[in-house]
mmCIF file with all atom_site columns, C-alpha atoms in Angstrom:
data_model
loop_
_atom_site.group_PDB
_atom_site.id
_atom_site.type_symbol
_atom_site.label_atom_id
_atom_site.label_alt_id
_atom_site.label_comp_id
_atom_site.label_asym_id
_atom_site.label_entity_id
_atom_site.label_seq_id
_atom_site.pdbx_PDB_ins_code
_atom_site.Cartn_x
_atom_site.Cartn_y
_atom_site.Cartn_z
_atom_site.occupancy
_atom_site.B_iso_or_equiv
_atom_site.pdbx_formal_charge
_atom_site.auth_seq_id
_atom_site.auth_comp_id
_atom_site.auth_asym_id
_atom_site.auth_atom_id
_atom_site.pdbx_PDB_model_num
ATOM 1   C CA . UNK A 1 1   ? 133.416 66.097  174.166 1.00 0.00 ? 1   UNK A CA 1
ATOM 2   C CA . UNK A 1 2   ? 132.527 69.474  172.703 1.00 0.00 ? 2   UNK A CA 1
ATOM 3   C CA . UNK A 1 3   ? 133.973 72.950  173.214 1.00 0.00 ? 3   UNK A CA 1
ATOM 4   C CA . UNK A 1 4   ? 137.431 73.755  174.539 1.00 0.00 ? 4   UNK A CA 1
ATOM 5   C CA . UNK A 1 5   ? 139.014 71.355  177.007 1.00 0.00 ? 5   UNK A CA 1
ATOM 6   C CA . UNK A 1 6   ? 142.081 72.066  179.107 1.00 0.00 ? 6   UNK A CA 1
ATOM 7   C CA . UNK A 1 7   ? 144.195 69.651  181.122 1.00 0.00 ? 7   UNK A CA 1
ATOM 8   C CA . UNK A 1 8   ? 145.297 69.515  183.815 1.00 0.00 ? 8   UNK A CA 1
ATOM 9   C CA . UNK A 1 9   ? 142.839 71.707  185.669 1.00 0.00 ? 9   UNK A CA 1
ATOM 10  C CA . UNK A 1 10  ? 145.314 72.196  188.513 1.00 0.00 ? 10  UNK A CA 1
ATOM 11  C CA . UNK A 1 11  ? 149.087 71.952  188.511 1.00 0.00 ? 11  UNK A CA 1
ATOM 12  C CA . UNK A 1 12  ? 151.640 72.518  191.244 1.00 0.00 ? 12  UNK A CA 1
ATOM 13  C CA . UNK A 1 13  ? 155.276 72.574  190.230 1.00 0.00 ? 13  UNK A CA 1
ATOM 14  C CA . UNK A 1 14  ? 158.649 73.545  191.537 1.00 0.00 ? 14  UNK A CA 1
ATOM 15  C CA . UNK A 1 15  ? 160.832 76.093  189.839 1.00 0.00 ? 15  UNK A CA 1
ATOM 16  C CA . UNK A 1 16  ? 163.079 73.445  188.338 1.00 0.00 ? 16  UNK A CA 1
ATOM 17  C CA . UNK A 1 17  ? 160.308 71.226  186.951 1.00 0.00 ? 17  UNK A CA 1
ATOM 18  C CA . UNK A 1 18  ? 159.214 70.860  183.360 1.00 0.00 ? 18  UNK A CA 1
ATOM 19  C CA . UNK A 1 19  ? 155.515 70.454  182.705 1.00 0.00 ? 19  UNK A CA 1
ATOM 20  C CA . UNK A 1 20  ? 153.014 71.062  179.925 1.00 0.00 ? 20  UNK A CA 1
ATOM 21  C CA . UNK A 1 21  ? 149.483 72.377  179.690 1.00 0.00 ? 21  UNK A CA 1
ATOM 22  C CA . UNK A 1 22  ? 147.219 70.941  177.039 1.00 0.00 ? 22  UNK A CA 1
ATOM 23  C CA . UNK A 1 23  ? 144.265 72.419  175.207 1.00 0.00 ? 23  UNK A CA 1
ATOM 24  C CA . UNK A 1 24  ? 141.933 70.741  172.755 1.00 0.00 ? 24  UNK A CA 1
ATOM 25  C CA . UNK A 1 25  ? 139.051 72.262  170.803 1.00 0.00 ? 25  UNK A CA 1
ATOM 26  C CA . UNK A 1 26  ? 136.217 70.440  169.060 1.00 0.00 ? 26  UNK A CA 1
ATOM 27  C CA . UNK A 1 27  ? 134.621 73.468  167.421 1.00 0.00 ? 27  UNK A CA 1
ATOM 28  C CA . UNK A 1 28  ? 136.293 73.334  164.025 1.00 0.00 ? 28  UNK A CA 1
ATOM 29  C CA . UNK A 1 29  ? 138.118 76.596  164.700 1.00 0.00 ? 29  UNK A CA 1
ATOM 30  C CA . UNK A 1 30  ? 141.453 77.413  163.101 1.00 0.00 ? 30  UNK A CA 1
ATOM 31  C CA . UNK A 1 31  ? 142.875 79.889  165.597 1.00 0.00 ? 31  UNK A CA 1
ATOM 32  C CA . UNK A 1 32  ? 143.923 79.125  169.175 1.00 0.00 ? 32  UNK A CA 1
ATOM 33  C CA . UNK A 1 33  ? 145.165 81.336  171.978 1.00 0.00 ? 33  UNK A CA 1
ATOM 34  C CA . UNK A 1 34  ? 146.856 81.223  175.370 1.00 0.00 ? 34  UNK A CA 1
ATOM 35  C CA . UNK A 1 35  ? 145.866 83.875  177.907 1.00 0.00 ? 35  UNK A CA 1
ATOM 36  C CA . UNK A 1 36  ? 147.209 84.438  181.399 1.00 0.00 ? 36  UNK A CA 1
ATOM 37  C CA . UNK A 1 37  ? 144.780 85.505  184.106 1.00 0.00 ? 37  UNK A CA 1
ATOM 38  C CA . UNK A 1 38  ? 146.352 86.640  187.365 1.00 0.00 ? 38  UNK A CA 1
ATOM 39  C CA . UNK A 1 39  ? 144.769 88.305  190.341 1.00 0.00 ? 39  UNK A CA 1
ATOM 40  C CA . UNK A 1 40  ? 146.119 91.786  189.841 1.00 0.00 ? 40  UNK A CA 1
ATOM 41  C CA . UNK A 1 41  ? 146.275 92.161  186.082 1.00 0.00 ? 41  UNK A CA 1
ATOM 42  C CA . UNK A 1 42  ? 143.828 92.073  183.194 1.00 0.00 ? 42  UNK A CA 1
ATOM 43  C CA . UNK A 1 43  ? 143.731 89.054  180.958 1.00 0.00 ? 43  UNK A CA 1
ATOM 44  C CA . UNK A 1 44  ? 147.025 88.992  179.085 1.00 0.00 ? 44  UNK A CA 1
ATOM 45  C CA . UNK A 1 45  ? 147.359 87.528  175.623 1.00 0.00 ? 45  UNK A CA 1
ATOM 46  C CA . UNK A 1 46  ? 150.420 85.283  175.493 1.00 0.00 ? 46  UNK A CA 1
ATOM 47  C CA . UNK A 1 47  ? 150.332 83.447  172.192 1.00 0.00 ? 47  UNK A CA 1
ATOM 48  C CA . UNK A 1 48  ? 148.162 83.169  169.124 1.00 0.00 ? 48  UNK A CA 1
ATOM 49  C CA . UNK A 1 49  ? 148.209 80.449  166.520 1.00 0.00 ? 49  UNK A CA 1
ATOM 50  C CA . UNK A 1 50  ? 146.304 80.941  163.303 1.00 0.00 ? 50  UNK A CA 1
ATOM 51  C CA . UNK A 1 51  ? 146.230 78.056  160.850 1.00 0.00 ? 51  UNK A CA 1
ATOM 52  C CA . UNK A 1 52  ? 148.869 76.425  163.061 1.00 0.00 ? 52  UNK A CA 1
ATOM 53  C CA . UNK A 1 53  ? 151.340 79.276  162.645 1.00 0.00 ? 53  UNK A CA 1
ATOM 54  C CA . UNK A 1 54  ? 152.280 81.537  165.520 1.00 0.00 ? 54  UNK A CA 1
ATOM 55  C CA . UNK A 1 55  ? 151.267 85.126  164.838 1.00 0.00 ? 55  UNK A CA 1
ATOM 56  C CA . UNK A 1 56  ? 151.690 86.824  168.210 1.00 0.00 ? 56  UNK A CA 1
ATOM 57  C CA . UNK A 1 57  ? 153.767 86.231  171.312 1.00 0.00 ? 57  UNK A CA 1
ATOM 58  C CA . UNK A 1 58  ? 153.677 89.583  173.095 1.00 0.00 ? 58  UNK A CA 1
ATOM 59  C CA . UNK A 1 59  ? 157.228 89.280  174.434 1.00 0.00 ? 59  UNK A CA 1
ATOM 60  C CA . UNK A 1 60  ? 156.434 86.381  176.718 1.00 0.00 ? 60  UNK A CA 1
ATOM 61  C CA . UNK A 1 61  ? 159.459 85.000  178.607 1.00 0.00 ? 61  UNK A CA 1
ATOM 62  C CA . UNK A 1 62  ? 161.139 82.051  176.942 1.00 0.00 ? 62  UNK A CA 1
ATOM 63  C CA . UNK A 1 63  ? 160.373 79.829  179.922 1.00 0.00 ? 63  UNK A CA 1
ATOM 64  C CA . UNK A 1 64  ? 156.927 79.556  178.271 1.00 0.00 ? 64  UNK A CA 1
ATOM 65  C CA . UNK A 1 65  ? 157.044 77.640  175.011 1.00 0.00 ? 65  UNK A CA 1
ATOM 66  C CA . UNK A 1 66  ? 153.910 77.050  172.938 1.00 0.00 ? 66  UNK A CA 1
ATOM 67  C CA . UNK A 1 67  ? 153.309 74.263  170.487 1.00 0.00 ? 67  UNK A CA 1
ATOM 68  C CA . UNK A 1 68  ? 150.453 73.823  168.035 1.00 0.00 ? 68  UNK A CA 1
ATOM 69  C CA . UNK A 1 69  ? 150.736 70.493  166.216 1.00 0.00 ? 69  UNK A CA 1
ATOM 70  C CA . UNK A 1 70  ? 147.378 70.880  164.471 1.00 0.00 ? 70  UNK A CA 1
ATOM 71  C CA . UNK A 1 71  ? 144.359 73.161  164.484 1.00 0.00 ? 71  UNK A CA 1
ATOM 72  C CA . UNK A 1 72  ? 142.674 71.233  167.301 1.00 0.00 ? 72  UNK A CA 1
ATOM 73  C CA . UNK A 1 73  ? 145.511 71.023  169.812 1.00 0.00 ? 73  UNK A CA 1
ATOM 74  C CA . UNK A 1 74  ? 147.604 73.579  171.631 1.00 0.00 ? 74  UNK A CA 1
ATOM 75  C CA . UNK A 1 75  ? 150.259 73.067  174.272 1.00 0.00 ? 75  UNK A CA 1
ATOM 76  C CA . UNK A 1 76  ? 152.092 75.365  176.634 1.00 0.00 ? 76  UNK A CA 1
ATOM 77  C CA . UNK A 1 77  ? 155.404 73.907  177.768 1.00 0.00 ? 77  UNK A CA 1
ATOM 78  C CA . UNK A 1 78  ? 156.678 75.230  181.068 1.00 0.00 ? 78  UNK A CA 1
ATOM 79  C CA . UNK A 1 79  ? 160.228 75.120  182.426 1.00 0.00 ? 79  UNK A CA 1
ATOM 80  C CA . UNK A 1 80  ? 162.161 76.892  185.165 1.00 0.00 ? 80  UNK A CA 1
ATOM 81  C CA . UNK A 1 81  ? 159.150 78.995  186.081 1.00 0.00 ? 81  UNK A CA 1
ATOM 82  C CA . UNK A 1 82  ? 159.069 81.635  188.801 1.00 0.00 ? 82  UNK A CA 1
ATOM 83  C CA . UNK A 1 83  ? 156.533 81.978  191.621 1.00 0.00 ? 83  UNK A CA 1
ATOM 84  C CA . UNK A 1 84  ? 155.112 85.081  189.905 1.00 0.00 ? 84  UNK A CA 1
ATOM 85  C CA . UNK A 1 85  ? 154.085 82.832  187.022 1.00 0.00 ? 85  UNK A CA 1
ATOM 86  C CA . UNK A 1 86  ? 151.413 81.327  189.256 1.00 0.00 ? 86  UNK A CA 1
ATOM 87  C CA . UNK A 1 87  ? 148.109 82.141  187.580 1.00 0.00 ? 87  UNK A CA 1
ATOM 88  C CA . UNK A 1 88  ? 145.158 80.745  185.686 1.00 0.00 ? 88  UNK A CA 1
ATOM 89  C CA . UNK A 1 89  ? 146.116 79.914  182.118 1.00 0.00 ? 89  UNK A CA 1
ATOM 90  C CA . UNK A 1 90  ? 143.229 80.076  179.705 1.00 0.00 ? 90  UNK A CA 1
ATOM 91  C CA . UNK A 1 91  ? 143.069 78.548  176.284 1.00 0.00 ? 91  UNK A CA 1
ATOM 92  C CA . UNK A 1 92  ? 140.653 79.899  173.692 1.00 0.00 ? 92  UNK A CA 1
ATOM 93  C CA . UNK A 1 93  ? 139.770 79.286  170.076 1.00 0.00 ? 93  UNK A CA 1
ATOM 94  C CA . UNK A 1 94  ? 138.033 81.182  167.305 1.00 0.00 ? 94  UNK A CA 1
ATOM 95  C CA . UNK A 1 95  ? 137.408 81.194  163.615 1.00 0.00 ? 95  UNK A CA 1
ATOM 96  C CA . UNK A 1 96  ? 140.329 82.911  161.936 1.00 0.00 ? 96  UNK A CA 1
ATOM 97  C CA . UNK A 1 97  ? 139.454 86.541  161.366 1.00 0.00 ? 97  UNK A CA 1
ATOM 98  C CA . UNK A 1 98  ? 136.929 86.636  164.197 1.00 0.00 ? 98  UNK A CA 1
ATOM 99  C CA . UNK A 1 99  ? 139.378 87.045  167.051 1.00 0.00 ? 99  UNK A CA 1
ATOM 100 C CA . UNK A 1 100 ? 136.838 89.004  169.074 1.00 0.00 ? 100 UNK A CA 1
ATOM 101 C CA . UNK A 1 101 ? 134.566 85.993  169.426 1.00 0.00 ? 101 UNK A CA 1
ATOM 102 C CA . UNK A 1 102 ? 136.555 83.648  171.575 1.00 0.00 ? 102 UNK A CA 1
ATOM 103 C CA . UNK A 1 103 ? 135.501 80.339  173.077 1.00 0.00 ? 103 UNK A CA 1
ATOM 104 C CA . UNK A 1 104 ? 137.378 79.690  176.296 1.00 0.00 ? 104 UNK A CA 1
ATOM 105 C CA . UNK A 1 105 ? 138.352 76.601  178.188 1.00 0.00 ? 105 UNK A CA 1
ATOM 106 C CA . UNK A 1 106 ? 137.936 76.379  181.954 1.00 0.00 ? 106 UNK A CA 1
ATOM 107 C CA . UNK A 1 107 ? 141.587 77.086  182.538 1.00 0.00 ? 107 UNK A CA 1
ATOM 108 C CA . UNK A 1 108 ? 144.581 75.414  184.168 1.00 0.00 ? 108 UNK A CA 1
ATOM 109 C CA . UNK A 1 109 ? 145.369 76.765  187.625 1.00 0.00 ? 109 UNK A CA 1
ATOM 110 C CA . UNK A 1 110 ? 149.166 76.805  187.966 1.00 0.00 ? 110 UNK A CA 1
ATOM 111 C CA . UNK A 1 111 ? 151.008 77.207  191.244 1.00 0.00 ? 111 UNK A CA 1
ATOM 112 C CA . UNK A 1 112 ? 154.783 77.556  191.177 1.00 0.00 ? 112 UNK A CA 1
ATOM 113 C CA . UNK A 1 113 ? 156.483 76.854  194.495 1.00 0.00 ? 113 UNK A CA 1
ATOM 114 C CA . UNK B 2 1   ? 148.146 101.205 171.442 1.00 0.00 ? 1   UNK B CA 1
ATOM 115 C CA . UNK B 2 2   ? 144.704 99.991  172.384 1.00 0.00 ? 2   UNK B CA 1
ATOM 116 C CA . UNK B 2 3   ? 143.533 99.999  175.966 1.00 0.00 ? 3   UNK B CA 1
ATOM 117 C CA . UNK B 2 4   ? 140.350 99.088  177.801 1.00 0.00 ? 4   UNK B CA 1
ATOM 118 C CA . UNK B 2 5   ? 139.537 100.534 181.196 1.00 0.00 ? 5   UNK B CA 1
ATOM 119 C CA . UNK B 2 6   ? 136.877 99.346  183.600 1.00 0.00 ? 6   UNK B CA 1
ATOM 120 C CA . UNK B 2 7   ? 137.031 101.834 186.463 1.00 0.00 ? 7   UNK B CA 1
ATOM 121 C CA . UNK B 2 8   ? 135.045 99.786  188.971 1.00 0.00 ? 8   UNK B CA 1
ATOM 122 C CA . UNK B 2 9   ? 136.484 96.559  190.351 1.00 0.00 ? 9   UNK B CA 1
ATOM 123 C CA . UNK B 2 10  ? 133.306 95.857  192.298 1.00 0.00 ? 10  UNK B CA 1
ATOM 124 C CA . UNK B 2 11  ? 129.726 96.941  191.804 1.00 0.00 ? 11  UNK B CA 1
ATOM 125 C CA . UNK B 2 12  ? 127.095 95.952  194.326 1.00 0.00 ? 12  UNK B CA 1
ATOM 126 C CA . UNK B 2 13  ? 123.380 96.525  193.742 1.00 0.00 ? 13  UNK B CA 1
ATOM 127 C CA . UNK B 2 14  ? 120.100 95.223  195.078 1.00 0.00 ? 14  UNK B CA 1
ATOM 128 C CA . UNK B 2 15  ? 117.864 92.936  193.080 1.00 0.00 ? 15  UNK B CA 1
ATOM 129 C CA . UNK B 2 16  ? 115.584 94.936  190.815 1.00 0.00 ? 16  UNK B CA 1
ATOM 130 C CA . UNK B 2 17  ? 117.871 97.967  190.714 1.00 0.00 ? 17  UNK B CA 1
ATOM 131 C CA . UNK B 2 18  ? 119.355 99.248  187.446 1.00 0.00 ? 18  UNK B CA 1
ATOM 132 C CA . UNK B 2 19  ? 122.899 98.263  186.617 1.00 0.00 ? 19  UNK B CA 1
ATOM 133 C CA . UNK B 2 20  ? 125.547 100.052 184.581 1.00 0.00 ? 20  UNK B CA 1
ATOM 134 C CA . UNK B 2 21  ? 129.005 98.555  184.193 1.00 0.00 ? 21  UNK B CA 1
ATOM 135 C CA . UNK B 2 22  ? 131.388 101.136 182.799 1.00 0.00 ? 22  UNK B CA 1
ATOM 136 C CA . UNK B 2 23  ? 133.899 100.566 180.045 1.00 0.00 ? 23  UNK B CA 1
ATOM 137 C CA . UNK B 2 24  ? 136.110 103.130 178.350 1.00 0.00 ? 24  UNK B CA 1
ATOM 138 C CA . UNK B 2 25  ? 138.569 102.478 175.607 1.00 0.00 ? 25  UNK B CA 1
ATOM 139 C CA . UNK B 2 26  ? 141.353 104.109 173.682 1.00 0.00 ? 26  UNK B CA 1
ATOM 140 C CA . UNK B 2 27  ? 141.906 103.173 170.080 1.00 0.00 ? 27  UNK B CA 1
ATOM 141 C CA . UNK B 2 28  ? 142.831 105.178 167.024 1.00 0.00 ? 28  UNK B CA 1
ATOM 142 C CA . UNK B 2 29  ? 140.692 103.382 164.460 1.00 0.00 ? 29  UNK B CA 1
ATOM 143 C CA . UNK B 2 30  ? 137.255 101.796 164.366 1.00 0.00 ? 30  UNK B CA 1
ATOM 144 C CA . UNK B 2 31  ? 137.106 99.185  167.099 1.00 0.00 ? 31  UNK B CA 1
ATOM 145 C CA . UNK B 2 32  ? 134.844 96.279  167.728 1.00 0.00 ? 32  UNK B CA 1
ATOM 146 C CA . UNK B 2 33  ? 133.701 96.093  171.337 1.00 0.00 ? 33  UNK B CA 1
ATOM 147 C CA . UNK B 2 34  ? 132.577 93.079  173.301 1.00 0.00 ? 34  UNK B CA 1
ATOM 148 C CA . UNK B 2 35  ? 131.380 92.132  176.767 1.00 0.00 ? 35  UNK B CA 1
ATOM 149 C CA . UNK B 2 36  ? 132.411 88.814  178.238 1.00 0.00 ? 36  UNK B CA 1
ATOM 150 C CA . UNK B 2 37  ? 130.998 87.293  181.427 1.00 0.00 ? 37  UNK B CA 1
ATOM 151 C CA . UNK B 2 38  ? 132.302 84.690  183.858 1.00 0.00 ? 38  UNK B CA 1
ATOM 152 C CA . UNK B 2 39  ? 129.780 83.205  186.270 1.00 0.00 ? 39  UNK B CA 1
ATOM 153 C CA . UNK B 2 40  ? 130.995 81.415  189.376 1.00 0.00 ? 40  UNK B CA 1
ATOM 154 C CA . UNK B 2 41  ? 132.720 78.125  188.491 1.00 0.00 ? 41  UNK B CA 1
ATOM 155 C CA . UNK B 2 42  ? 132.009 78.607  184.794 1.00 0.00 ? 42  UNK B CA 1
ATOM 156 C CA . UNK B 2 43  ? 134.219 79.490  181.891 1.00 0.00 ? 43  UNK B CA 1
ATOM 157 C CA . UNK B 2 44  ? 134.577 82.935  180.428 1.00 0.00 ? 44  UNK B CA 1
ATOM 158 C CA . UNK B 2 45  ? 132.037 83.417  177.658 1.00 0.00 ? 45  UNK B CA 1
ATOM 159 C CA . UNK B 2 46  ? 130.939 86.039  175.201 1.00 0.00 ? 46  UNK B CA 1
ATOM 160 C CA . UNK B 2 47  ? 127.900 87.999  176.368 1.00 0.00 ? 47  UNK B CA 1
ATOM 161 C CA . UNK B 2 48  ? 127.366 90.452  173.562 1.00 0.00 ? 48  UNK B CA 1
ATOM 162 C CA . UNK B 2 49  ? 129.098 92.429  170.840 1.00 0.00 ? 49  UNK B CA 1
ATOM 163 C CA . UNK B 2 50  ? 128.333 95.954  169.732 1.00 0.00 ? 50  UNK B CA 1
ATOM 164 C CA . UNK B 2 51  ? 127.904 95.140  166.046 1.00 0.00 ? 51  UNK B CA 1
ATOM 165 C CA . UNK B 2 52  ? 124.983 92.849  166.820 1.00 0.00 ? 52  UNK B CA 1
ATOM 166 C CA . UNK B 2 53  ? 123.010 95.541  168.626 1.00 0.00 ? 53  UNK B CA 1
ATOM 167 C CA . UNK B 2 54  ? 121.236 92.797  170.526 1.00 0.00 ? 54  UNK B CA 1
ATOM 168 C CA . UNK B 2 55  ? 119.980 92.361  174.069 1.00 0.00 ? 55  UNK B CA 1
ATOM 169 C CA . UNK B 2 56  ? 121.277 89.285  175.862 1.00 0.00 ? 56  UNK B CA 1
ATOM 170 C CA . UNK B 2 57  ? 119.808 88.269  179.216 1.00 0.00 ? 57  UNK B CA 1
ATOM 171 C CA . UNK B 2 58  ? 118.349 91.772  179.420 1.00 0.00 ? 58  UNK B CA 1
ATOM 172 C CA . UNK B 2 59  ? 121.735 93.437  178.970 1.00 0.00 ? 59  UNK B CA 1
ATOM 173 C CA . UNK B 2 60  ? 122.457 96.032  176.305 1.00 0.00 ? 60  UNK B CA 1
ATOM 174 C CA . UNK B 2 61  ? 125.520 98.071  175.452 1.00 0.00 ? 61  UNK B CA 1
ATOM 175 C CA . UNK B 2 62  ? 125.848 101.036 173.148 1.00 0.00 ? 62  UNK B CA 1
ATOM 176 C CA . UNK B 2 63  ? 129.082 102.134 171.570 1.00 0.00 ? 63  UNK B CA 1
ATOM 177 C CA . UNK B 2 64  ? 129.612 105.848 172.100 1.00 0.00 ? 64  UNK B CA 1
ATOM 178 C CA . UNK B 2 65  ? 132.488 106.876 169.884 1.00 0.00 ? 65  UNK B CA 1
ATOM 179 C CA . UNK B 2 66  ? 132.430 110.458 171.108 1.00 0.00 ? 66  UNK B CA 1
ATOM 180 C CA . UNK B 2 67  ? 132.970 109.397 174.695 1.00 0.00 ? 67  UNK B CA 1
ATOM 181 C CA . UNK B 2 68  ? 134.917 106.243 173.720 1.00 0.00 ? 68  UNK B CA 1
ATOM 182 C CA . UNK B 2 69  ? 132.688 104.211 175.963 1.00 0.00 ? 69  UNK B CA 1
ATOM 183 C CA . UNK B 2 70  ? 130.816 100.930 175.796 1.00 0.00 ? 70  UNK B CA 1
ATOM 184 C CA . UNK B 2 71  ? 128.888 100.707 179.046 1.00 0.00 ? 71  UNK B CA 1
ATOM 185 C CA . UNK B 2 72  ? 126.839 97.600  179.835 1.00 0.00 ? 72  UNK B CA 1
ATOM 186 C CA . UNK B 2 73  ? 123.346 98.223  181.154 1.00 0.00 ? 73  UNK B CA 1
ATOM 187 C CA . UNK B 2 74  ? 120.398 96.328  182.528 1.00 0.00 ? 74  UNK B CA 1
ATOM 188 C CA . UNK B 2 75  ? 117.257 98.010  183.860 1.00 0.00 ? 75  UNK B CA 1
ATOM 189 C CA . UNK B 2 76  ? 116.473 95.450  186.573 1.00 0.00 ? 76  UNK B CA 1
ATOM 190 C CA . UNK B 2 77  ? 119.280 93.339  188.026 1.00 0.00 ? 77  UNK B CA 1
ATOM 191 C CA . UNK B 2 78  ? 118.691 89.726  189.002 1.00 0.00 ? 78  UNK B CA 1
ATOM 192 C CA . UNK B 2 79  ? 120.652 87.663  191.509 1.00 0.00 ? 79  UNK B CA 1
ATOM 193 C CA . UNK B 2 80  ? 121.796 85.343  188.727 1.00 0.00 ? 80  UNK B CA 1
ATOM 194 C CA . UNK B 2 81  ? 123.531 88.295  187.074 1.00 0.00 ? 81  UNK B CA 1
ATOM 195 C CA . UNK B 2 82  ? 126.199 88.163  189.770 1.00 0.00 ? 82  UNK B CA 1
ATOM 196 C CA . UNK B 2 83  ? 129.470 87.474  187.928 1.00 0.00 ? 83  UNK B CA 1
ATOM 197 C CA . UNK B 2 84  ? 132.696 88.968  186.625 1.00 0.00 ? 84  UNK B CA 1
ATOM 198 C CA . UNK B 2 85  ? 132.213 91.125  183.557 1.00 0.00 ? 85  UNK B CA 1
ATOM 199 C CA . UNK B 2 86  ? 134.998 91.955  181.134 1.00 0.00 ? 86  UNK B CA 1
ATOM 200 C CA . UNK B 2 87  ? 134.923 94.563  178.419 1.00 0.00 ? 87  UNK B CA 1
ATOM 201 C CA . UNK B 2 88  ? 137.111 93.810  175.412 1.00 0.00 ? 88  UNK B CA 1
ATOM 202 C CA . UNK B 2 89  ? 138.236 95.530  172.246 1.00 0.00 ? 89  UNK B CA 1
ATOM 203 C CA . UNK B 2 90  ? 139.342 94.203  168.901 1.00 0.00 ? 90  UNK B CA 1
ATOM 204 C CA . UNK B 2 91  ? 140.862 96.342  166.194 1.00 0.00 ? 91  UNK B CA 1
ATOM 205 C CA . UNK B 2 92  ? 142.613 95.920  162.885 1.00 0.00 ? 92  UNK B CA 1
ATOM 206 C CA . UNK B 2 93  ? 145.584 97.982  164.084 1.00 0.00 ? 93  UNK B CA 1
ATOM 207 C CA . UNK B 2 94  ? 146.516 95.132  166.396 1.00 0.00 ? 94  UNK B CA 1
ATOM 208 C CA . UNK B 2 95  ? 145.740 92.304  164.044 1.00 0.00 ? 95  UNK B CA 1
ATOM 209 C CA . UNK B 2 96  ? 142.211 91.978  165.387 1.00 0.00 ? 96  UNK B CA 1
ATOM 210 C CA . UNK B 2 97  ? 143.569 90.597  168.654 1.00 0.00 ? 97  UNK B CA 1
ATOM 211 C CA . UNK B 2 98  ? 141.343 91.023  171.674 1.00 0.00 ? 98  UNK B CA 1
ATOM 212 C CA . UNK B 2 99  ? 142.392 93.344  174.510 1.00 0.00 ? 99  UNK B CA 1
ATOM 213 C CA . UNK B 2 100 ? 140.558 92.949  177.813 1.00 0.00 ? 100 UNK B CA 1
ATOM 214 C CA . UNK B 2 101 ? 139.795 95.373  180.581 1.00 0.00 ? 101 UNK B CA 1
ATOM 215 C CA . UNK B 2 102 ? 140.504 94.512  184.197 1.00 0.00 ? 102 UNK B CA 1
ATOM 216 C CA . UNK B 2 103 ? 136.983 93.313  184.869 1.00 0.00 ? 103 UNK B CA 1
ATOM 217 C CA . UNK B 2 104 ? 134.185 94.354  187.205 1.00 0.00 ? 104 UNK B CA 1
ATOM 218 C CA . UNK B 2 105 ? 132.639 92.026  189.745 1.00 0.00 ? 105 UNK B CA 1
ATOM 219 C CA . UNK B 2 106 ? 128.891 92.532  189.900 1.00 0.00 ? 106 UNK B CA 1
ATOM 220 C CA . UNK B 2 107 ? 127.147 91.442  193.073 1.00 0.00 ? 107 UNK B CA 1
ATOM 221 C CA . UNK B 2 108 ? 123.361 91.500  193.098 1.00 0.00 ? 108 UNK B CA 1
ATOM 222 C CA . UNK B 2 109 ? 122.010 91.307  196.612 1.00 0.00 ? 109 UNK B CA 1
ATOM 223 C CA . UNK B 2 110 ? 118.556 89.911  197.436 1.00 0.00 ? 110 UNK B CA 1
#
């Protein structure tokens, strides 16, 4: 499969659960991103990995924990989330140094009960 | 700090009418500006970037540094243009990270 793939597409979890979102890119890019898209706010950058090293986290709460084992895979580990964390989580990738030209996945719709 | 503002959450026009989606930004250096589009049930994708000076799907956007604007224009809207449009800014002061505006939903009525 080509492009940026995210799984699961939909996730419902309780506040005490632990779950993970997965992102995979087949574009040969070396930078990957997590964005949060909620109804009442602009797209928010959460984490950036460039060459598998985290370069930005924008003061995201520690209940969100990213992991980038290699340049093709990115995870977002979730634990003890709050209902206000319900949102669409978008993964994106780019060539390092061309952060303006992002290729997005379809997103993982998260609902926290 | 860099900021992108899209003052209109919703813009509704009739087919064949001109369209202008507004975008204003604040940034102290020389930014790169982009427009992204998200059609219904599709992923967010890059539409155009100011450095390319190109027309994509009939859309153009000119960077006006004096007015700090990057409005997206199309002379004759089509129904298939209906989508969410996001203006975005990238600048070296923030490590070239992309900052998005709040988005404008364009509805083109038949």
